[in-house]
Tab-separated table of C-alpha atoms in Angstrom:
chain	number	residue	atom	x	y	z
A	1	MET	CA	-158.035	-111.693	-4.893
A	2	LYS	CA	-155.127	-113.696	-6.268
A	3	PHE	CA	-151.760	-112.337	-7.071
A	4	GLY	CA	-149.670	-113.844	-9.719
A	5	LYS	CA	-146.069	-114.893	-9.412
A	6	GLN	CA	-143.999	-111.709	-9.422
A	7	TYR	CA	-140.372	-112.850	-8.725
A	8	SER	CA	-138.334	-115.759	-9.940
A	9	LYS	CA	-136.383	-118.033	-7.552
A	10	VAL	CA	-133.136	-116.519	-8.793
A	11	THR	CA	-134.287	-113.022	-7.925
A	12	VAL	CA	-135.352	-114.099	-4.427
A	13	PHE	CA	-132.013	-115.875	-3.847
A	14	MET	CA	-129.997	-112.866	-4.961
A	15	ALA	CA	-131.988	-110.605	-2.619
A	16	MET	CA	-131.321	-112.937	0.318
A	17	LEU	CA	-127.611	-113.123	-0.531
A	18	HIS	CA	-127.394	-109.341	-0.748
A	19	GLY	CA	-128.962	-109.008	2.692
A	20	VAL	CA	-126.509	-111.472	4.222
A	21	ILE	CA	-123.522	-109.592	2.721
A	22	ILE	CA	-124.799	-106.267	4.080
A	23	GLY	CA	-125.255	-107.825	7.547
A	24	ILE	CA	-121.705	-109.226	7.605
A	25	ALA	CA	-120.281	-105.881	6.485
A	26	ALA	CA	-122.171	-104.047	9.246
A	27	VAL	CA	-120.923	-106.454	11.918
A	28	ALA	CA	-117.348	-106.093	10.670
A	29	LEU	CA	-117.585	-102.292	10.687
A	30	ILE	CA	-118.857	-102.247	14.280
A	31	GLY	CA	-116.011	-104.585	15.281
A	32	PHE	CA	-113.375	-102.291	13.794
A	33	ILE	CA	-114.893	-99.270	15.591
A	34	LEU	CA	-114.836	-101.061	18.966
A	35	MET	CA	-111.232	-102.195	18.455
A	36	GLY	CA	-110.156	-98.645	17.628
A	37	THR	CA	-111.871	-97.239	20.722
A	38	ASN	CA	-110.275	-99.835	23.019
A	39	GLY	CA	-106.872	-99.107	21.521
A	40	LYS	CA	-107.172	-95.370	22.241
A	41	GLN	CA	-108.300	-96.056	25.807
A	42	ALA	CA	-105.301	-98.340	26.369
A	43	GLU	CA	-102.973	-95.653	24.984
A	44	VAL	CA	-104.400	-93.007	27.308
A	45	LYS	CA	-104.074	-95.358	30.276
A	46	THR	CA	-100.416	-95.991	29.445
A	47	LYS	CA	-99.659	-92.283	29.236
A	48	ALA	CA	-101.425	-91.497	32.505
A	49	GLY	CA	-100.447	-94.659	34.354
A	50	LYS	CA	-97.471	-95.594	36.537
A	51	ASP	CA	-94.854	-94.240	34.094
A	52	GLU	CA	-95.981	-90.662	34.714
A	53	ILE	CA	-93.585	-88.603	36.867
A	54	PRO	CA	-94.960	-85.658	38.865
A	55	ILE	CA	-93.555	-82.252	37.951
A	56	SER	CA	-92.660	-81.581	41.580
A	57	GLY	CA	-90.177	-84.451	41.812
A	58	PRO	CA	-89.733	-88.255	41.704
A	59	THR	CA	-92.499	-90.702	42.402
A	60	GLY	CA	-93.112	-91.881	45.939
A	61	GLU	CA	-91.245	-95.115	45.223
A	62	ASP	CA	-88.068	-93.152	44.494
A	63	VAL	CA	-88.105	-91.041	47.656
A	64	LYS	CA	-85.634	-92.314	50.241
A	65	ALA	CA	-85.358	-91.410	53.904
A	66	PRO	CA	-82.434	-89.042	54.683
A	67	VAL	CA	-79.338	-90.756	56.003
A	68	SER	CA	-77.870	-89.358	59.219
A	69	VAL	CA	-74.189	-88.643	58.570
A	70	PRO	CA	-71.936	-88.095	61.608
A	71	ALA	CA	-69.873	-84.911	61.771
A	72	PRO	CA	-66.295	-85.267	60.471
A	73	ALA	CA	-63.585	-85.014	63.131
A	74	GLY	CA	-63.009	-81.447	64.278
A	75	SER	CA	-66.150	-80.143	62.558
A	76	ILE	CA	-69.403	-78.718	63.836
A	77	GLU	CA	-72.841	-79.332	62.356
A	78	LEU	CA	-74.857	-76.364	61.098
A	79	PHE	CA	-78.025	-75.739	59.092
A	80	ALA	CA	-78.385	-72.984	56.504
A	81	ARG	CA	-81.262	-71.435	54.634
A	82	GLN	CA	-80.048	-71.588	51.019
A	83	TYR	CA	-81.386	-69.461	48.155
A	84	GLY	CA	-79.031	-70.448	45.381
A	85	VAL	CA	-75.623	-71.661	44.248
A	86	PHE	CA	-73.514	-69.988	41.559
A	87	THR	CA	-70.263	-70.475	39.679
A	88	SER	CA	-68.899	-67.001	40.399
A	89	GLN	CA	-68.939	-64.536	43.268
A	90	GLU	CA	-70.174	-61.799	40.941
A	91	SER	CA	-73.274	-63.696	39.848
A	92	ALA	CA	-74.087	-64.613	43.448
A	93	ALA	CA	-73.682	-60.987	44.570
A	94	LEU	CA	-75.867	-59.794	41.690
A	95	PHE	CA	-78.580	-62.251	42.683
A	96	VAL	CA	-78.519	-60.903	46.247
A	97	SER	CA	-78.588	-57.257	45.140
A	98	GLU	CA	-81.621	-57.814	42.902
A	99	ASN	CA	-83.720	-59.417	45.665
A	100	PRO	CA	-84.882	-57.050	48.428
A	101	LEU	CA	-85.683	-60.033	50.667
A	102	LEU	CA	-81.974	-60.952	50.726
A	103	ALA	CA	-80.673	-57.730	52.230
A	104	ALA	CA	-79.008	-59.653	55.075
A	105	ALA	CA	-77.868	-62.614	52.957
A	106	ALA	CA	-74.224	-63.660	52.656
A	107	VAL	CA	-72.204	-65.285	49.883
A	108	ILE	CA	-70.187	-68.299	51.032
A	109	LYS	CA	-67.460	-69.942	48.967
A	110	GLU	CA	-66.657	-73.635	48.852
A	111	GLY	CA	-64.347	-74.805	46.095
A	112	GLU	CA	-65.579	-73.322	42.822
A	113	GLN	CA	-69.128	-72.764	44.069
A	114	TYR	CA	-70.703	-69.730	45.699
A	115	PHE	CA	-73.724	-70.238	47.947
A	116	VAL	CA	-76.281	-67.629	48.960
A	117	TRP	CA	-77.232	-68.309	52.584
A	118	THR	CA	-79.272	-66.291	55.068
A	119	ALA	CA	-80.056	-67.770	58.481
A	120	ILE	CA	-77.586	-70.329	59.840
A	121	GLY	CA	-78.522	-72.294	62.952
A	122	LEU	CA	-77.222	-75.037	65.184
A	123	SER	CA	-80.408	-77.003	64.440
A	124	GLU	CA	-83.184	-77.095	61.849
A	125	ALA	CA	-85.618	-75.702	64.421
A	126	GLU	CA	-83.499	-72.552	64.710
A	127	ILE	CA	-84.114	-71.574	61.079
A	128	ILE	CA	-87.682	-72.858	60.685
A	129	ASP	CA	-89.146	-69.339	60.816
A	130	SER	CA	-87.035	-68.447	57.793
A	131	ASP	CA	-88.933	-70.849	55.543
A	132	SER	CA	-89.526	-69.520	52.044
A	133	GLU	CA	-90.802	-71.020	48.801
A	134	GLU	CA	-87.610	-69.768	47.165
A	135	SER	CA	-85.250	-71.490	49.615
A	136	PHE	CA	-84.573	-74.762	51.365
A	137	LYS	CA	-82.707	-76.057	54.422
A	138	LYS	CA	-79.155	-77.282	53.884
A	139	ARG	CA	-77.272	-79.366	56.436
A	140	PHE	CA	-73.493	-79.076	56.405
A	141	PHE	CA	-70.357	-79.401	58.532
A	142	VAL	CA	-67.666	-76.779	58.968
A	143	ASN	CA	-64.077	-77.054	60.164
A	144	THR	CA	-62.392	-73.808	61.239
A	145	ALA	CA	-59.063	-75.196	62.495
A	146	ALA	CA	-57.054	-73.455	59.763
A	147	CYS	CA	-58.517	-70.075	60.748
A	148	ALA	CA	-56.353	-69.981	63.877
A	149	ALA	CA	-53.427	-69.026	61.630
A	150	VAL	CA	-55.238	-65.802	60.652
A	151	GLY	CA	-56.182	-64.853	64.206
A	152	ALA	CA	-59.657	-66.371	64.144
A	153	GLY	CA	-59.033	-69.194	66.562
A	154	LYS	CA	-62.250	-68.256	68.402
A	155	LEU	CA	-64.348	-68.627	65.267
A	156	GLU	CA	-65.630	-72.113	66.130
A	157	SER	CA	-66.795	-71.033	69.587
A	158	VAL	CA	-68.590	-68.037	68.070
A	159	LEU	CA	-70.359	-70.235	65.533
A	160	SER	CA	-71.319	-72.708	68.260
A	161	THR	CA	-72.970	-70.309	70.701
A	162	ASN	CA	-76.438	-68.784	70.899
A	163	ASP	CA	-75.314	-66.147	73.394
A	164	ILE	CA	-74.934	-62.772	71.680
A	165	THR	CA	-72.925	-61.462	74.646
A	166	LYS	CA	-70.246	-64.129	74.187
A	167	ILE	CA	-70.036	-63.265	70.509
A	168	LYS	CA	-69.514	-59.569	71.151
A	169	THR	CA	-66.782	-60.248	73.698
A	170	SER	CA	-64.941	-62.850	71.620
A	171	THR	CA	-61.339	-61.966	70.800
A	172	GLY	CA	-58.358	-63.699	69.327
A	173	GLU	CA	-54.916	-63.957	70.831
A	174	LYS	CA	-53.826	-60.770	72.545
A	175	GLY	CA	-51.301	-58.622	70.720
A	176	MET	CA	-51.815	-60.229	67.323
A	177	GLU	CA	-52.740	-57.920	64.468
A	178	THR	CA	-54.837	-60.651	62.896
A	179	ALA	CA	-56.637	-61.167	66.206
A	180	ASP	CA	-57.504	-57.473	66.247
A	181	GLU	CA	-58.918	-57.926	62.750
A	182	PHE	CA	-61.144	-60.754	63.982
A	183	GLU	CA	-62.456	-58.536	66.752
A	184	LYS	CA	-63.130	-55.751	64.241
A	185	ASN	CA	-65.057	-58.190	62.042
A	186	ILE	CA	-67.226	-59.200	64.987
A	187	THR	CA	-67.859	-55.551	65.842
A	188	ALA	CA	-68.729	-54.654	62.253
A	189	ILE	CA	-71.249	-57.484	61.893
A	190	THR	CA	-72.908	-56.986	65.273
A	191	THR	CA	-73.274	-53.268	64.551
A	192	PHE	CA	-75.968	-53.875	61.934
A	193	THR	CA	-77.576	-57.043	63.377
A	194	ASN	CA	-78.016	-58.939	66.633
A	195	ASP	CA	-79.475	-61.960	64.852
A	196	ILE	CA	-77.017	-64.733	65.684
A	197	ARG	CA	-78.080	-66.684	62.593
A	198	VAL	CA	-77.119	-63.766	60.328
A	199	ILE	CA	-73.871	-63.192	62.251
A	200	ARG	CA	-72.865	-66.809	61.575
A	201	ALA	CA	-73.610	-66.400	57.868
A	202	HIS	CA	-71.434	-63.302	57.487
A	203	LEU	CA	-68.562	-64.766	59.485
A	204	LEU	CA	-68.591	-67.836	57.246
A	205	SER	CA	-68.707	-65.533	54.238
A	206	HIS	CA	-65.669	-63.487	55.329
A	207	TYR	CA	-63.499	-66.446	56.304
A	208	SER	CA	-64.404	-68.491	53.236
A	209	LEU	CA	-64.126	-65.697	50.644
A	210	LYS	CA	-61.270	-63.522	51.928
A	211	LYS	CA	-59.290	-65.810	54.223
A	212	GLU	CA	-60.212	-69.168	52.660
A	213	CYS	CA	-59.508	-70.985	55.918
A	214	ILE	CA	-62.834	-72.788	56.320
A	215	LYS	CA	-63.453	-76.327	55.177
A	216	PHE	CA	-67.025	-77.355	54.389
A	217	THR	CA	-68.467	-80.858	54.165
A	218	PHE	CA	-71.866	-81.373	52.566
């Protein structure tokens, strides 16, 4: 069976041209889609890459090893468990009163700042059992030379010992009213605690807040 001529050359040419145009358009569309996908992936990589800073602190590249600083002349090195620092004694005291875990805490003054400290030791190891997620260790130096003028000349030796007996028998200069006051302070503190770390904290609190004879170096 013979079929006759159904399409002209022009019709066939136009059909071929139409097919080519559709093919080019499809290739172009796929290219644009791939480019858009790669762009989004690159953007995500940039946001999650090396410029990201962990919430908990600086990146590992920024962390530096602590520098060992020698004690200033006439000072002793101590370590405190710190819970906060405030701009007024009232706000620090309020913070302590609202936290049952800080019943034995003391407020220490240095300049215009008020620190809330609990355990104070001669080494980091001495306060390691006081670790808390709400606190951190603070190294500092203290000079008590000026406290001799208020009858607390034995303050440095009290802060430097781990012998509770020596603390309870520490006195100032005989016959001085201020020395009697120092002895009374020791008696008052040791009446409610035998924890040497807490005793140190409250002595530093008294002689930094009321007598202002202690010099701190951080």
